[in-house]
Amino acid sequence: MLVLSRKPNESIIIGDYVEIKVVEVRGEQVKLGITAPRDIPVHRKEIYESIHSQNKSAANPITENMDKLSKLFKKKKNSADE
Amino acid sequence: MIFNFNFVSKEVGEGMKSASIEKTVCGMDQIFFPEGIIGFGEYKKFAILKEKSREPFLWLQSAENQELSFIIIDPKEIDANYAASLCDSDKAILETQDISDCQCFSIVYVPKDSDKISANLLAPIVVNRQKNVAKQVILQDQEYSVQHIILDEMMRKIGEKDVSSFAETK
């Protein structure tokens, strides 16, 4: 990992098109401003990781565990149809 | 909203790992994920399969890896007011400026404890129905959960109906 020190209002440029600016530092919190092309998504890492891990857990489910829930949906559908 | 579901028999649904599934899926309407699904980026082609006994749950089956499938559900089955908003990079991948061209599906997590079956409402699979292009979108600034427990929601909805019909008969 490349480690650089920046003060508030200083920036880093990645490639030709991505800029990360330190907007504000308040106590332990650093506010970052990101400028990137429209087609490059930007996410907080922990959110991305939680989705990554949730997807891995969800892949190839054991469907026997779903029977109870499927019955509830049918019950809900039947009562809505009444 | 009409969507191109591929209908499969219960046997095909349960036998997802059978040798013929790849061949079966090849003949179906497929959806292209330019970025794959988060964590499974190398697989770009999927089909949505509908198994009558499992409705409203559906299968998202890889056309390239017979070992890869997910259970999905329309998030509106869980939250009738569910609304996803797309950011610029989502719109670029999905080849549309308009969310109404798209249909959302949530990946369902099925743990051993069936009371904890949950849907990922924060990162729906968004499909452009006109172009059959899709992306797993991470919703920004929206307070949805990665693990929204489905059972709680269902019990609430059924409970409300039971309570109100009891009140009427009284």
PDB file of C-alpha atoms in Angstrom:
ATOM      1  CA  MET A   1       0.000   0.000   0.000  1.00  0.00           C
ATOM      2  CA  LEU A   2       1.270   3.457  -0.866  1.00  0.00           C
ATOM      3  CA  VAL A   3       1.065   5.687   2.214  1.00  0.00           C
ATOM      4  CA  LEU A   4       1.040   9.456   1.759  1.00  0.00           C
ATOM      5  CA  SER A   5       0.437  12.196   4.281  1.00  0.00           C
ATOM      6  CA  ARG A   6      -1.945  15.006   3.396  1.00  0.00           C
ATOM      7  CA  LYS A   7      -3.198  18.104   5.188  1.00  0.00           C
ATOM      8  CA  PRO A   8      -6.745  19.456   4.844  1.00  0.00           C
ATOM      9  CA  ASN A   9      -7.418  20.689   1.287  1.00  0.00           C
ATOM     10  CA  GLU A  10      -4.558  18.663  -0.137  1.00  0.00           C
ATOM     11  CA  SER A  11      -5.294  15.974  -2.728  1.00  0.00           C
ATOM     12  CA  ILE A  12      -4.121  12.759  -4.266  1.00  0.00           C
ATOM     13  CA  ILE A  13      -4.593  11.946  -7.943  1.00  0.00           C
ATOM     14  CA  ILE A  14      -4.944   8.308  -9.042  1.00  0.00           C
ATOM     15  CA  GLY A  15      -4.359   7.688 -12.722  1.00  0.00           C
ATOM     16  CA  ASP A  16      -5.587  10.578 -14.830  1.00  0.00           C
ATOM     17  CA  TYR A  17      -9.135  10.787 -13.599  1.00  0.00           C
ATOM     18  CA  VAL A  18      -9.560  10.023  -9.912  1.00  0.00           C
ATOM     19  CA  GLU A  19      -8.917  12.645  -7.257  1.00  0.00           C
ATOM     20  CA  ILE A  20      -9.228  12.218  -3.503  1.00  0.00           C
ATOM     21  CA  LYS A  21      -9.137  15.394  -1.427  1.00  0.00           C
ATOM     22  CA  VAL A  22      -8.941  15.749   2.340  1.00  0.00           C
ATOM     23  CA  VAL A  23     -11.861  18.140   2.867  1.00  0.00           C
ATOM     24  CA  GLU A  24     -11.778  18.334   6.647  1.00  0.00           C
ATOM     25  CA  VAL A  25     -10.174  16.693   9.653  1.00  0.00           C
ATOM     26  CA  ARG A  26     -12.153  16.830  12.863  1.00  0.00           C
ATOM     27  CA  GLY A  27     -10.824  14.805  15.760  1.00  0.00           C
ATOM     28  CA  GLU A  28     -10.626  11.227  14.541  1.00  0.00           C
ATOM     29  CA  GLN A  29     -12.831  11.763  11.553  1.00  0.00           C
ATOM     30  CA  VAL A  30     -11.477  12.572   8.126  1.00  0.00           C
ATOM     31  CA  LYS A  31     -13.851  13.888   5.503  1.00  0.00           C
ATOM     32  CA  LEU A  32     -12.773  12.924   1.989  1.00  0.00           C
ATOM     33  CA  GLY A  33     -13.978  14.346  -1.288  1.00  0.00           C
ATOM     34  CA  ILE A  34     -13.800  12.043  -4.299  1.00  0.00           C
ATOM     35  CA  THR A  35     -13.852  13.118  -7.916  1.00  0.00           C
ATOM     36  CA  ALA A  36     -14.081  10.253 -10.384  1.00  0.00           C
ATOM     37  CA  PRO A  37     -15.581   9.525 -13.794  1.00  0.00           C
ATOM     38  CA  ARG A  38     -19.293   8.621 -13.795  1.00  0.00           C
ATOM     39  CA  ASP A  39     -18.601   5.002 -14.587  1.00  0.00           C
ATOM     40  CA  ILE A  40     -16.364   4.339 -11.582  1.00  0.00           C
ATOM     41  CA  PRO A  41     -18.312   3.395  -8.444  1.00  0.00           C
ATOM     42  CA  VAL A  42     -17.095   4.537  -5.029  1.00  0.00           C
ATOM     43  CA  HIS A  43     -18.145   2.832  -1.791  1.00  0.00           C
ATOM     44  CA  ARG A  44     -17.204   2.677   1.864  1.00  0.00           C
ATOM     45  CA  LYS A  45     -15.081  -0.438   2.171  1.00  0.00           C
ATOM     46  CA  GLU A  46     -16.991  -2.061   5.035  1.00  0.00           C
ATOM     47  CA  ILE A  47     -20.252  -1.855   3.086  1.00  0.00           C
ATOM     48  CA  TYR A  48     -18.688  -3.399   0.004  1.00  0.00           C
ATOM     49  CA  GLU A  49     -17.166  -6.155   2.140  1.00  0.00           C
ATOM     50  CA  SER A  50     -20.444  -6.928   3.898  1.00  0.00           C
ATOM     51  CA  ILE A  51     -22.172  -7.407   0.541  1.00  0.00           C
ATOM     52  CA  HIS A  52     -19.292  -9.501  -0.753  1.00  0.00           C
ATOM     53  CA  SER A  53     -19.496 -11.765   2.281  1.00  0.00           C
ATOM     54  CA  GLN A  54     -23.316 -11.915   2.222  1.00  0.00           C
ATOM     55  CA  ASN A  55     -23.258 -12.966  -1.440  1.00  0.00           C
ATOM     56  CA  LYS A  56     -20.742 -15.724  -0.694  1.00  0.00           C
ATOM     57  CA  SER A  57     -22.958 -17.037   2.114  1.00  0.00           C
ATOM     58  CA  ALA A  58     -26.065 -16.824  -0.035  1.00  0.00           C
ATOM     59  CA  ALA A  59     -24.657 -18.749  -3.004  1.00  0.00           C
ATOM     60  CA  ASN A  60     -25.998 -22.285  -3.525  1.00  0.00           C
ATOM     61  CA  PRO A  61     -28.588 -22.244  -0.739  1.00  0.00           C
ATOM     62  CA  ILE A  62     -29.965 -25.347   0.970  1.00  0.00           C
ATOM     63  CA  THR A  63     -33.557 -25.026  -0.040  1.00  0.00           C
ATOM     64  CA  GLU A  64     -35.065 -27.473   2.481  1.00  0.00           C
ATOM     65  CA  ASN A  65     -34.753 -24.663   5.037  1.00  0.00           C
ATOM     66  CA  MET A  66     -37.119 -22.550   2.955  1.00  0.00           C
ATOM     67  CA  ASP A  67     -40.221 -24.713   3.105  1.00  0.00           C
ATOM     68  CA  LYS A  68     -41.673 -23.009   6.190  1.00  0.00           C
ATOM     69  CA  LEU A  69     -41.228 -19.570   4.613  1.00  0.00           C
ATOM     70  CA  SER A  70     -42.695 -20.693   1.275  1.00  0.00           C
ATOM     71  CA  LYS A  71     -45.797 -21.899   3.161  1.00  0.00           C
ATOM     72  CA  LEU A  72     -46.171 -18.489   4.807  1.00  0.00           C
ATOM     73  CA  PHE A  73     -46.068 -16.748   1.444  1.00  0.00           C
ATOM     74  CA  LYS A  74     -48.768 -19.089   0.137  1.00  0.00           C
ATOM     75  CA  LYS A  75     -50.844 -18.391   3.251  1.00  0.00           C
ATOM     76  CA  LYS A  76     -50.423 -14.656   2.743  1.00  0.00           C
ATOM     77  CA  LYS A  77     -51.370 -14.974  -0.910  1.00  0.00           C
ATOM     78  CA  ASN A  78     -54.446 -17.061  -0.092  1.00  0.00           C
ATOM     79  CA  SER A  79     -55.641 -14.636   2.553  1.00  0.00           C
ATOM     80  CA  ALA A  80     -55.103 -11.707   0.159  1.00  0.00           C
ATOM     81  CA  ASP A  81     -57.185 -13.489  -2.468  1.00  0.00           C
ATOM     82  CA  GLU A  82     -60.155 -13.913  -0.108  1.00  0.00           C
TER      83      GLU A  82
ATOM     84  CA  MET B   1     -44.415  -5.533 -14.956  1.00  0.00           C
ATOM     85  CA  ILE B   2     -43.788  -8.423 -17.285  1.00  0.00           C
ATOM     86  CA  PHE B   3     -40.454 -10.103 -17.052  1.00  0.00           C
ATOM     87  CA  ASN B   4     -38.920 -12.875 -19.106  1.00  0.00           C
ATOM     88  CA  PHE B   5     -38.877 -15.674 -16.571  1.00  0.00           C
ATOM     89  CA  ASN B   6     -37.771 -19.058 -17.733  1.00  0.00           C
ATOM     90  CA  PHE B   7     -40.070 -21.708 -16.324  1.00  0.00           C
ATOM     91  CA  VAL B   8     -38.558 -24.875 -14.992  1.00  0.00           C
ATOM     92  CA  SER B   9     -40.017 -27.997 -13.533  1.00  0.00           C
ATOM     93  CA  LYS B  10     -39.579 -28.835  -9.874  1.00  0.00           C
ATOM     94  CA  GLU B  11     -37.148 -31.603 -10.848  1.00  0.00           C
ATOM     95  CA  VAL B  12     -34.864 -29.187 -12.678  1.00  0.00           C
ATOM     96  CA  GLY B  13     -35.093 -26.729  -9.784  1.00  0.00           C
ATOM     97  CA  GLU B  14     -34.083 -29.287  -7.230  1.00  0.00           C
ATOM     98  CA  GLY B  15     -31.466 -30.849  -9.454  1.00  0.00           C
ATOM     99  CA  MET B  16     -29.564 -27.606  -9.983  1.00  0.00           C
ATOM    100  CA  LYS B  17     -26.302 -29.439  -9.975  1.00  0.00           C
ATOM    101  CA  SER B  18     -27.306 -31.916 -12.686  1.00  0.00           C
ATOM    102  CA  ALA B  19     -25.009 -32.190 -15.672  1.00  0.00           C
ATOM    103  CA  SER B  20     -27.677 -30.992 -18.056  1.00  0.00           C
ATOM    104  CA  ILE B  21     -28.380 -27.651 -16.336  1.00  0.00           C
ATOM    105  CA  GLU B  22     -25.783 -25.757 -18.345  1.00  0.00           C
ATOM    106  CA  LYS B  23     -27.306 -27.007 -21.569  1.00  0.00           C
ATOM    107  CA  THR B  24     -30.798 -26.177 -20.269  1.00  0.00           C
ATOM    108  CA  VAL B  25     -29.832 -22.654 -19.288  1.00  0.00           C
ATOM    109  CA  CYS B  26     -28.096 -22.036 -22.614  1.00  0.00           C
ATOM    110  CA  GLY B  27     -31.402 -22.220 -24.400  1.00  0.00           C
ATOM    111  CA  MET B  28     -33.054 -19.682 -22.123  1.00  0.00           C
ATOM    112  CA  ASP B  29     -33.380 -15.918 -22.012  1.00  0.00           C
ATOM    113  CA  GLN B  30     -30.147 -14.822 -20.421  1.00  0.00           C
ATOM    114  CA  ILE B  31     -29.135 -11.708 -18.597  1.00  0.00           C
ATOM    115  CA  PHE B  32     -25.681 -10.213 -18.977  1.00  0.00           C
ATOM    116  CA  PHE B  33     -23.880  -8.805 -15.946  1.00  0.00           C
ATOM    117  CA  PRO B  34     -20.942  -6.738 -17.271  1.00  0.00           C
ATOM    118  CA  GLU B  35     -19.424  -6.683 -13.779  1.00  0.00           C
ATOM    119  CA  GLY B  36     -20.651 -10.067 -12.634  1.00  0.00           C
ATOM    120  CA  ILE B  37     -22.095 -10.277  -9.114  1.00  0.00           C
ATOM    121  CA  ILE B  38     -20.052  -8.931  -6.184  1.00  0.00           C
ATOM    122  CA  GLY B  39     -17.731 -11.732  -5.075  1.00  0.00           C
ATOM    123  CA  PHE B  40     -18.348 -13.677  -8.305  1.00  0.00           C
ATOM    124  CA  GLY B  41     -17.078 -11.185 -10.829  1.00  0.00           C
ATOM    125  CA  GLU B  42     -15.908 -13.716 -13.395  1.00  0.00           C
ATOM    126  CA  TYR B  43     -19.442 -15.014 -14.148  1.00  0.00           C
ATOM    127  CA  LYS B  44     -21.372 -12.682 -16.422  1.00  0.00           C
ATOM    128  CA  LYS B  45     -24.261 -14.709 -17.794  1.00  0.00           C
ATOM    129  CA  PHE B  46     -27.270 -15.708 -15.733  1.00  0.00           C
ATOM    130  CA  ALA B  47     -30.855 -16.814 -16.218  1.00  0.00           C
ATOM    131  CA  ILE B  48     -33.798 -16.248 -13.885  1.00  0.00           C
ATOM    132  CA  LEU B  49     -35.715 -19.457 -13.341  1.00  0.00           C
ATOM    133  CA  LYS B  50     -39.193 -19.751 -11.906  1.00  0.00           C
ATOM    134  CA  GLU B  51     -40.128 -22.921 -10.040  1.00  0.00           C
ATOM    135  CA  LYS B  52     -43.854 -22.938  -9.349  1.00  0.00           C
ATOM    136  CA  SER B  53     -43.614 -24.617  -5.953  1.00  0.00           C
ATOM    137  CA  ARG B  54     -41.187 -21.970  -4.732  1.00  0.00           C
ATOM    138  CA  GLU B  55     -43.003 -18.804  -5.687  1.00  0.00           C
ATOM    139  CA  PRO B  56     -42.496 -15.977  -5.007  1.00  0.00           C
ATOM    140  CA  PHE B  57     -38.851 -17.059  -4.670  1.00  0.00           C
ATOM    141  CA  LEU B  58     -36.928 -17.425  -7.926  1.00  0.00           C
ATOM    142  CA  TRP B  59     -33.559 -18.834  -8.951  1.00  0.00           C
ATOM    143  CA  LEU B  60     -30.710 -16.793 -10.376  1.00  0.00           C
ATOM    144  CA  GLN B  61     -28.679 -19.467 -12.131  1.00  0.00           C
ATOM    145  CA  SER B  62     -25.269 -19.006 -13.723  1.00  0.00           C
ATOM    146  CA  ALA B  63     -25.199 -20.073 -17.357  1.00  0.00           C
ATOM    147  CA  GLU B  64     -21.433 -20.529 -17.117  1.00  0.00           C
ATOM    148  CA  ASN B  65     -21.115 -22.428 -13.856  1.00  0.00           C
ATOM    149  CA  GLN B  66     -23.727 -25.016 -13.025  1.00  0.00           C
ATOM    150  CA  GLU B  67     -22.499 -24.932  -9.415  1.00  0.00           C
ATOM    151  CA  LEU B  68     -23.478 -21.292  -8.961  1.00  0.00           C
ATOM    152  CA  SER B  69     -27.018 -20.231  -8.167  1.00  0.00           C
ATOM    153  CA  PHE B  70     -28.878 -17.910  -5.819  1.00  0.00           C
ATOM    154  CA  ILE B  71     -32.410 -17.680  -4.511  1.00  0.00           C
ATOM    155  CA  ILE B  72     -33.838 -14.231  -5.224  1.00  0.00           C
ATOM    156  CA  ILE B  73     -37.098 -12.425  -4.564  1.00  0.00           C
ATOM    157  CA  ASP B  74     -38.781  -9.236  -5.688  1.00  0.00           C
ATOM    158  CA  PRO B  75     -38.083  -6.874  -2.752  1.00  0.00           C
ATOM    159  CA  LYS B  76     -41.643  -5.537  -3.038  1.00  0.00           C
ATOM    160  CA  GLU B  77     -42.817  -8.903  -1.658  1.00  0.00           C
ATOM    161  CA  ILE B  78     -41.081  -7.857   1.557  1.00  0.00           C
ATOM    162  CA  ASP B  79     -41.457  -4.074   1.475  1.00  0.00           C
ATOM    163  CA  ALA B  80     -44.260  -2.830  -0.750  1.00  0.00           C
ATOM    164  CA  ASN B  81     -42.703   0.639  -0.803  1.00  0.00           C
ATOM    165  CA  TYR B  82     -39.253  -0.561  -1.855  1.00  0.00           C
ATOM    166  CA  ALA B  83     -37.636   1.898  -4.222  1.00  0.00           C
ATOM    167  CA  ALA B  84     -34.077   1.823  -5.501  1.00  0.00           C
ATOM    168  CA  SER B  85     -32.341   4.865  -6.872  1.00  0.00           C
ATOM    169  CA  LEU B  86     -29.485   4.545  -9.309  1.00  0.00           C
ATOM    170  CA  CYS B  87     -26.325   6.611  -9.404  1.00  0.00           C
ATOM    171  CA  ASP B  88     -24.516   7.613 -12.581  1.00  0.00           C
ATOM    172  CA  SER B  89     -22.215   4.619 -12.711  1.00  0.00           C
ATOM    173  CA  ASP B  90     -25.206   2.274 -12.242  1.00  0.00           C
ATOM    174  CA  LYS B  91     -27.082   3.977 -15.076  1.00  0.00           C
ATOM    175  CA  ALA B  92     -24.063   3.695 -17.360  1.00  0.00           C
ATOM    176  CA  ILE B  93     -23.723  -0.079 -16.809  1.00  0.00           C
ATOM    177  CA  LEU B  94     -27.480  -0.653 -17.032  1.00  0.00           C
ATOM    178  CA  GLU B  95     -27.694   1.391 -20.269  1.00  0.00           C
ATOM    179  CA  THR B  96     -30.643   3.416 -19.049  1.00  0.00           C
ATOM    180  CA  GLN B  97     -31.341   6.708 -17.332  1.00  0.00           C
ATOM    181  CA  ASP B  98     -34.660   5.488 -16.006  1.00  0.00           C
ATOM    182  CA  ILE B  99     -35.193   3.069 -13.091  1.00  0.00           C
ATOM    183  CA  SER B 100     -38.631   2.249 -14.488  1.00  0.00           C
ATOM    184  CA  ASP B 101     -36.932   0.294 -17.290  1.00  0.00           C
ATOM    185  CA  CYS B 102     -35.569  -1.967 -14.575  1.00  0.00           C
ATOM    186  CA  GLN B 103     -36.758  -4.625 -12.189  1.00  0.00           C
ATOM    187  CA  CYS B 104     -35.081  -5.290  -8.828  1.00  0.00           C
ATOM    188  CA  PHE B 105     -34.404  -8.613  -7.157  1.00  0.00           C
ATOM    189  CA  SER B 106     -32.903  -9.237  -3.740  1.00  0.00           C
ATOM    190  CA  ILE B 107     -30.518 -12.102  -3.085  1.00  0.00           C
ATOM    191  CA  VAL B 108     -31.863 -14.312  -0.307  1.00  0.00           C
ATOM    192  CA  TYR B 109     -29.591 -15.770   2.358  1.00  0.00           C
ATOM    193  CA  VAL B 110     -30.741 -19.174   3.633  1.00  0.00           C
ATOM    194  CA  PRO B 111     -28.958 -20.146   6.851  1.00  0.00           C
ATOM    195  CA  LYS B 112     -29.580 -23.348   8.842  1.00  0.00           C
ATOM    196  CA  ASP B 113     -32.009 -21.496  11.107  1.00  0.00           C
ATOM    197  CA  SER B 114     -34.977 -20.859   8.814  1.00  0.00           C
ATOM    198  CA  ASP B 115     -36.185 -18.043  11.080  1.00  0.00           C
ATOM    199  CA  LYS B 116     -33.128 -16.095   9.980  1.00  0.00           C
ATOM    200  CA  ILE B 117     -33.711 -16.277   6.220  1.00  0.00           C
ATOM    201  CA  SER B 118     -32.986 -12.770   4.983  1.00  0.00           C
ATOM    202  CA  ALA B 119     -33.008 -10.650   1.868  1.00  0.00           C
ATOM    203  CA  ASN B 120     -30.285  -8.210   0.879  1.00  0.00           C
ATOM    204  CA  LEU B 121     -32.298  -5.040   0.345  1.00  0.00           C
ATOM    205  CA  LEU B 122     -29.234  -2.796   0.343  1.00  0.00           C
ATOM    206  CA  ALA B 123     -27.650  -4.297  -2.763  1.00  0.00           C
ATOM    207  CA  PRO B 124     -30.355  -5.404  -5.185  1.00  0.00           C
ATOM    208  CA  ILE B 125     -29.778  -7.105  -8.501  1.00  0.00           C
ATOM    209  CA  VAL B 126     -31.145  -4.522 -10.923  1.00  0.00           C
ATOM    210  CA  VAL B 127     -32.101  -5.767 -14.391  1.00  0.00           C
ATOM    211  CA  ASN B 128     -32.778  -3.607 -17.425  1.00  0.00           C
ATOM    212  CA  ARG B 129     -35.715  -5.577 -18.848  1.00  0.00           C
ATOM    213  CA  GLN B 130     -35.416  -4.120 -22.330  1.00  0.00           C
ATOM    214  CA  LYS B 131     -31.757  -4.923 -22.771  1.00  0.00           C
ATOM    215  CA  ASN B 132     -31.340  -7.922 -20.434  1.00  0.00           C
ATOM    216  CA  VAL B 133     -28.366  -6.198 -18.794  1.00  0.00           C
ATOM    217  CA  ALA B 134     -27.939  -6.294 -15.021  1.00  0.00           C
ATOM    218  CA  LYS B 135     -25.829  -5.146 -12.123  1.00  0.00           C
ATOM    219  CA  GLN B 136     -25.759  -5.646  -8.387  1.00  0.00           C
ATOM    220  CA  VAL B 137     -26.286  -2.071  -7.238  1.00  0.00           C
ATOM    221  CA  ILE B 138     -25.181  -0.858  -3.818  1.00  0.00           C
ATOM    222  CA  LEU B 139     -27.804   1.703  -2.839  1.00  0.00           C
ATOM    223  CA  GLN B 140     -26.301   4.959  -1.631  1.00  0.00           C
ATOM    224  CA  ASP B 141     -27.887   7.008   1.144  1.00  0.00           C
ATOM    225  CA  GLN B 142     -30.743   4.546   1.521  1.00  0.00           C
ATOM    226  CA  GLU B 143     -31.379   2.916   4.869  1.00  0.00           C
ATOM    227  CA  TYR B 144     -31.943  -0.670   3.757  1.00  0.00           C
ATOM    228  CA  SER B 145     -30.411  -3.711   5.390  1.00  0.00           C
ATOM    229  CA  VAL B 146     -28.045  -6.291   3.936  1.00  0.00           C
ATOM    230  CA  GLN B 147     -29.861  -8.890   6.060  1.00  0.00           C
ATOM    231  CA  HIS B 148     -33.544  -8.017   6.239  1.00  0.00           C
ATOM    232  CA  ILE B 149     -35.201 -10.943   8.042  1.00  0.00           C
ATOM    233  CA  ILE B 150     -38.113 -12.101   5.883  1.00  0.00           C
ATOM    234  CA  LEU B 151     -39.971 -14.079   8.544  1.00  0.00           C
ATOM    235  CA  ASP B 152     -40.507 -11.045  10.792  1.00  0.00           C
ATOM    236  CA  GLU B 153     -42.037  -9.155   7.886  1.00  0.00           C
ATOM    237  CA  MET B 154     -44.292 -12.078   6.934  1.00  0.00           C
ATOM    238  CA  MET B 155     -45.479 -12.627  10.504  1.00  0.00           C
ATOM    239  CA  ARG B 156     -46.328  -8.956  10.773  1.00  0.00           C
ATOM    240  CA  LYS B 157     -48.355  -8.969   7.560  1.00  0.00           C
ATOM    241  CA  ILE B 158     -50.226 -12.157   8.368  1.00  0.00           C
ATOM    242  CA  GLY B 159     -50.714 -11.002  11.956  1.00  0.00           C
ATOM    243  CA  GLU B 160     -52.265  -7.720  10.823  1.00  0.00           C
ATOM    244  CA  LYS B 161     -54.754  -9.530   8.623  1.00  0.00           C
ATOM    245  CA  ASP B 162     -55.675 -11.984  11.370  1.00  0.00           C
ATOM    246  CA  VAL B 163     -56.172  -9.195  13.902  1.00  0.00           C
ATOM    247  CA  SER B 164     -58.339  -7.118  11.583  1.00  0.00           C
ATOM    248  CA  SER B 165     -60.579 -10.046  10.564  1.00  0.00           C
ATOM    249  CA  PHE B 166     -61.033 -10.948  14.239  1.00  0.00           C
ATOM    250  CA  ALA B 167     -62.095  -7.368  14.943  1.00  0.00           C
ATOM    251  CA  GLU B 168     -64.703  -7.540  12.141  1.00  0.00           C
ATOM    252  CA  THR B 169     -66.284 -10.780  13.315  1.00  0.00           C
ATOM    253  CA  LYS B 170     -66.546  -9.396  16.857  1.00  0.00           C
TER     254      LYS B 170
END
